[in-house]
């Protein structure tokens, strides 16, 4: 379930990463004031990228920054896997019944009548309550998947913002989800959202992200 996407919390402090932590703190501070930011952390396997992501999450919580979601890609993930994890994690919240009810309601409101079927196509576990299309909205149901998914994430971020979205192992993100993340990054100025990615610098991360960042 979505709870499996949460990072392991290490009690030991990071050593020798003060400069990186200060930079991350500045970026997260900007997101909390409504200025969207994008950060890509790159490095070889085992260099501590995930630890930096976890430190970013702890800093966000310490600041009472707002909504936060941590997901990770896996080698061999199916198409749309990362997007499915994102939507399920948004809906799940902290895993309690109350948090899930609240998260699903917020996601349903963001989907509205035009993106409900798209949400359940990406993440079938969300349930039939999201399928709210009617005949008058048939045309909008044909919106391109990538554009529709981005719009859904933008709406959720605006409703719940400020938000922190953390993606680990970006190099393994499926192409469809990667396209959505790139499009979302291009709209970052519109939303109170911090996008933080970690990727191996082995040539498999998208050149488009490098150009953007």
PDB file of N, CA and C in Angstrom, residues 7-17 20-21 24 41 44 46-59 70 166 168-169 196 198:
ATOM      1  N   UNK A   7       9.733   6.987   3.312  1.00  0.00           N
ATOM      2  CA  UNK A   7      11.141   6.691   3.523  1.00  0.00           C
ATOM      3  C   UNK A   7      11.407   6.179   4.922  1.00  0.00           C
ATOM      4  N   UNK A   8      12.491   5.442   5.073  1.00  0.00           N
ATOM      5  CA  UNK A   8      12.927   5.046   6.403  1.00  0.00           C
ATOM      6  C   UNK A   8      13.509   6.256   7.121  1.00  0.00           C
ATOM      7  N   UNK A   9      13.146   6.441   8.354  1.00  0.00           N
ATOM      8  CA  UNK A   9      13.625   7.579   9.113  1.00  0.00           C
ATOM      9  C   UNK A   9      14.863   7.187   9.910  1.00  0.00           C
ATOM     10  N   UNK A  10      15.995   7.820   9.638  1.00  0.00           N
ATOM     11  CA  UNK A  10      17.238   7.512  10.332  1.00  0.00           C
ATOM     12  C   UNK A  10      17.470   8.541  11.420  1.00  0.00           C
ATOM     13  N   UNK A  11      17.735   8.090  12.656  1.00  0.00           N
ATOM     14  CA  UNK A  11      17.926   9.042  13.748  1.00  0.00           C
ATOM     15  C   UNK A  11      19.304   9.708  13.725  1.00  0.00           C
ATOM     16  N   UNK A  12      20.266   9.127  13.006  1.00  0.00           N
ATOM     17  CA  UNK A  12      21.618   9.680  13.018  1.00  0.00           C
ATOM     18  C   UNK A  12      21.693  10.927  12.154  1.00  0.00           C
ATOM     19  N   UNK A  13      22.414  11.965  12.593  1.00  0.00           N
ATOM     20  CA  UNK A  13      22.495  13.210  11.842  1.00  0.00           C
ATOM     21  C   UNK A  13      23.386  13.065  10.619  1.00  0.00           C
ATOM     22  N   UNK A  14      23.135  13.903   9.622  1.00  0.00           N
ATOM     23  CA  UNK A  14      24.001  13.954   8.454  1.00  0.00           C
ATOM     24  C   UNK A  14      25.276  14.694   8.821  1.00  0.00           C
ATOM     25  N   UNK A  15      26.390  14.195   8.352  1.00  0.00           N
ATOM     26  CA  UNK A  15      27.679  14.800   8.650  1.00  0.00           C
ATOM     27  C   UNK A  15      28.288  15.345   7.361  1.00  0.00           C
ATOM     28  N   UNK A  16      28.790  16.581   7.418  1.00  0.00           N
ATOM     29  CA  UNK A  16      29.443  17.166   6.266  1.00  0.00           C
ATOM     30  C   UNK A  16      28.510  17.618   5.172  1.00  0.00           C
ATOM     31  N   UNK A  17      27.232  17.784   5.467  1.00  0.00           N
ATOM     32  CA  UNK A  17      26.247  18.196   4.460  1.00  0.00           C
ATOM     33  C   UNK A  17      25.576  19.511   4.842  1.00  0.00           C
ATOM     34  N   UNK A  20      24.542  21.727   1.787  1.00  0.00           N
ATOM     35  CA  UNK A  20      23.392  21.203   1.064  1.00  0.00           C
ATOM     36  C   UNK A  20      22.104  21.377   1.867  1.00  0.00           C
ATOM     37  N   UNK A  21      22.185  21.129   3.177  1.00  0.00           N
ATOM     38  CA  UNK A  21      20.996  21.268   4.017  1.00  0.00           C
ATOM     39  C   UNK A  21      20.517  22.707   4.082  1.00  0.00           C
ATOM     40  N   UNK A  24      18.739  23.434   0.779  1.00  0.00           N
ATOM     41  CA  UNK A  24      17.412  22.826   0.769  1.00  0.00           C
ATOM     42  C   UNK A  24      16.451  23.619   1.653  1.00  0.00           C
ATOM     43  N   UNK A  41      18.631  16.473  -6.919  1.00  0.00           N
ATOM     44  CA  UNK A  41      19.836  16.011  -6.225  1.00  0.00           C
ATOM     45  C   UNK A  41      20.391  14.827  -7.012  1.00  0.00           C
ATOM     46  N   UNK A  44      26.199   9.462  -7.484  1.00  0.00           N
ATOM     47  CA  UNK A  44      26.299   8.014  -7.671  1.00  0.00           C
ATOM     48  C   UNK A  44      25.538   7.254  -6.589  1.00  0.00           C
ATOM     49  N   UNK A  46      24.672   5.263  -3.455  1.00  0.00           N
ATOM     50  CA  UNK A  46      25.267   5.174  -2.135  1.00  0.00           C
ATOM     51  C   UNK A  46      25.889   6.445  -1.607  1.00  0.00           C
ATOM     52  N   UNK A  47      25.703   7.576  -2.318  1.00  0.00           N
ATOM     53  CA  UNK A  47      26.343   8.817  -1.877  1.00  0.00           C
ATOM     54  C   UNK A  47      25.519   9.589  -0.851  1.00  0.00           C
ATOM     55  N   UNK A  48      24.309   9.132  -0.532  1.00  0.00           N
ATOM     56  CA  UNK A  48      23.504   9.803   0.493  1.00  0.00           C
ATOM     57  C   UNK A  48      22.365  10.635  -0.030  1.00  0.00           C
ATOM     58  N   UNK A  49      21.937  10.428  -1.284  1.00  0.00           N
ATOM     59  CA  UNK A  49      20.844  11.225  -1.846  1.00  0.00           C
ATOM     60  C   UNK A  49      19.550  11.027  -1.062  1.00  0.00           C
ATOM     61  N   UNK A  50      19.240   9.769  -0.757  1.00  0.00           N
ATOM     62  CA  UNK A  50      17.997   9.498  -0.032  1.00  0.00           C
ATOM     63  C   UNK A  50      18.033  10.104   1.364  1.00  0.00           C
ATOM     64  N   UNK A  51      19.206  10.097   2.001  1.00  0.00           N
ATOM     65  CA  UNK A  51      19.329  10.724   3.319  1.00  0.00           C
ATOM     66  C   UNK A  51      19.039  12.213   3.247  1.00  0.00           C
ATOM     67  N   UNK A  52      19.477  12.862   2.162  1.00  0.00           N
ATOM     68  CA  UNK A  52      19.174  14.285   1.990  1.00  0.00           C
ATOM     69  C   UNK A  52      17.675  14.502   1.797  1.00  0.00           C
ATOM     70  N   UNK A  53      17.047  13.613   1.047  1.00  0.00           N
ATOM     71  CA  UNK A  53      15.595  13.714   0.877  1.00  0.00           C
ATOM     72  C   UNK A  53      14.885  13.571   2.217  1.00  0.00           C
ATOM     73  N   UNK A  54      15.316  12.619   3.024  1.00  0.00           N
ATOM     74  CA  UNK A  54      14.703  12.426   4.344  1.00  0.00           C
ATOM     75  C   UNK A  54      14.924  13.646   5.228  1.00  0.00           C
ATOM     76  N   UNK A  55      16.114  14.258   5.112  1.00  0.00           N
ATOM     77  CA  UNK A  55      16.384  15.474   5.882  1.00  0.00           C
ATOM     78  C   UNK A  55      15.471  16.607   5.436  1.00  0.00           C
ATOM     79  N   UNK A  56      15.213  16.673   4.130  1.00  0.00           N
ATOM     80  CA  UNK A  56      14.296  17.689   3.621  1.00  0.00           C
ATOM     81  C   UNK A  56      12.894  17.486   4.187  1.00  0.00           C
ATOM     82  N   UNK A  57      12.459  16.234   4.246  1.00  0.00           N
ATOM     83  CA  UNK A  57      11.148  15.938   4.820  1.00  0.00           C
ATOM     84  C   UNK A  57      11.075  16.322   6.290  1.00  0.00           C
ATOM     85  N   UNK A  58      12.121  15.997   7.040  1.00  0.00           N
ATOM     86  CA  UNK A  58      12.121  16.349   8.464  1.00  0.00           C
ATOM     87  C   UNK A  58      12.094  17.861   8.644  1.00  0.00           C
ATOM     88  N   UNK A  59      12.858  18.574   7.819  1.00  0.00           N
ATOM     89  CA  UNK A  59      12.853  20.025   7.903  1.00  0.00           C
ATOM     90  C   UNK A  59      11.493  20.614   7.594  1.00  0.00           C
ATOM     91  N   UNK A  70       6.127  11.509  -0.140  1.00  0.00           N
ATOM     92  CA  UNK A  70       7.396  10.902  -0.544  1.00  0.00           C
ATOM     93  C   UNK A  70       7.079   9.634  -1.310  1.00  0.00           C
ATOM     94  N   UNK A 166       8.298  14.777  -2.974  1.00  0.00           N
ATOM     95  CA  UNK A 166       9.649  14.218  -3.040  1.00  0.00           C
ATOM     96  C   UNK A 166       9.609  12.922  -3.847  1.00  0.00           C
ATOM     97  N   UNK A 168      12.188   9.896  -5.128  1.00  0.00           N
ATOM     98  CA  UNK A 168      13.505   9.268  -5.075  1.00  0.00           C
ATOM     99  C   UNK A 168      13.694   8.353  -6.286  1.00  0.00           C
ATOM    100  N   UNK A 169      14.950   8.178  -6.702  1.00  0.00           N
ATOM    101  CA  UNK A 169      15.297   7.315  -7.830  1.00  0.00           C
ATOM    102  C   UNK A 169      14.577   7.725  -9.101  1.00  0.00           C
ATOM    103  N   UNK A 196      11.136  18.031  -5.198  1.00  0.00           N
ATOM    104  CA  UNK A 196      12.502  17.629  -4.881  1.00  0.00           C
ATOM    105  C   UNK A 196      12.723  16.223  -5.428  1.00  0.00           C
ATOM    106  N   UNK A 198      15.596  13.068  -6.537  1.00  0.00           N
ATOM    107  CA  UNK A 198      16.935  12.494  -6.396  1.00  0.00           C
ATOM    108  C   UNK A 198      17.136  11.489  -7.520  1.00  0.00           C
TER     109      UNK A 198
END
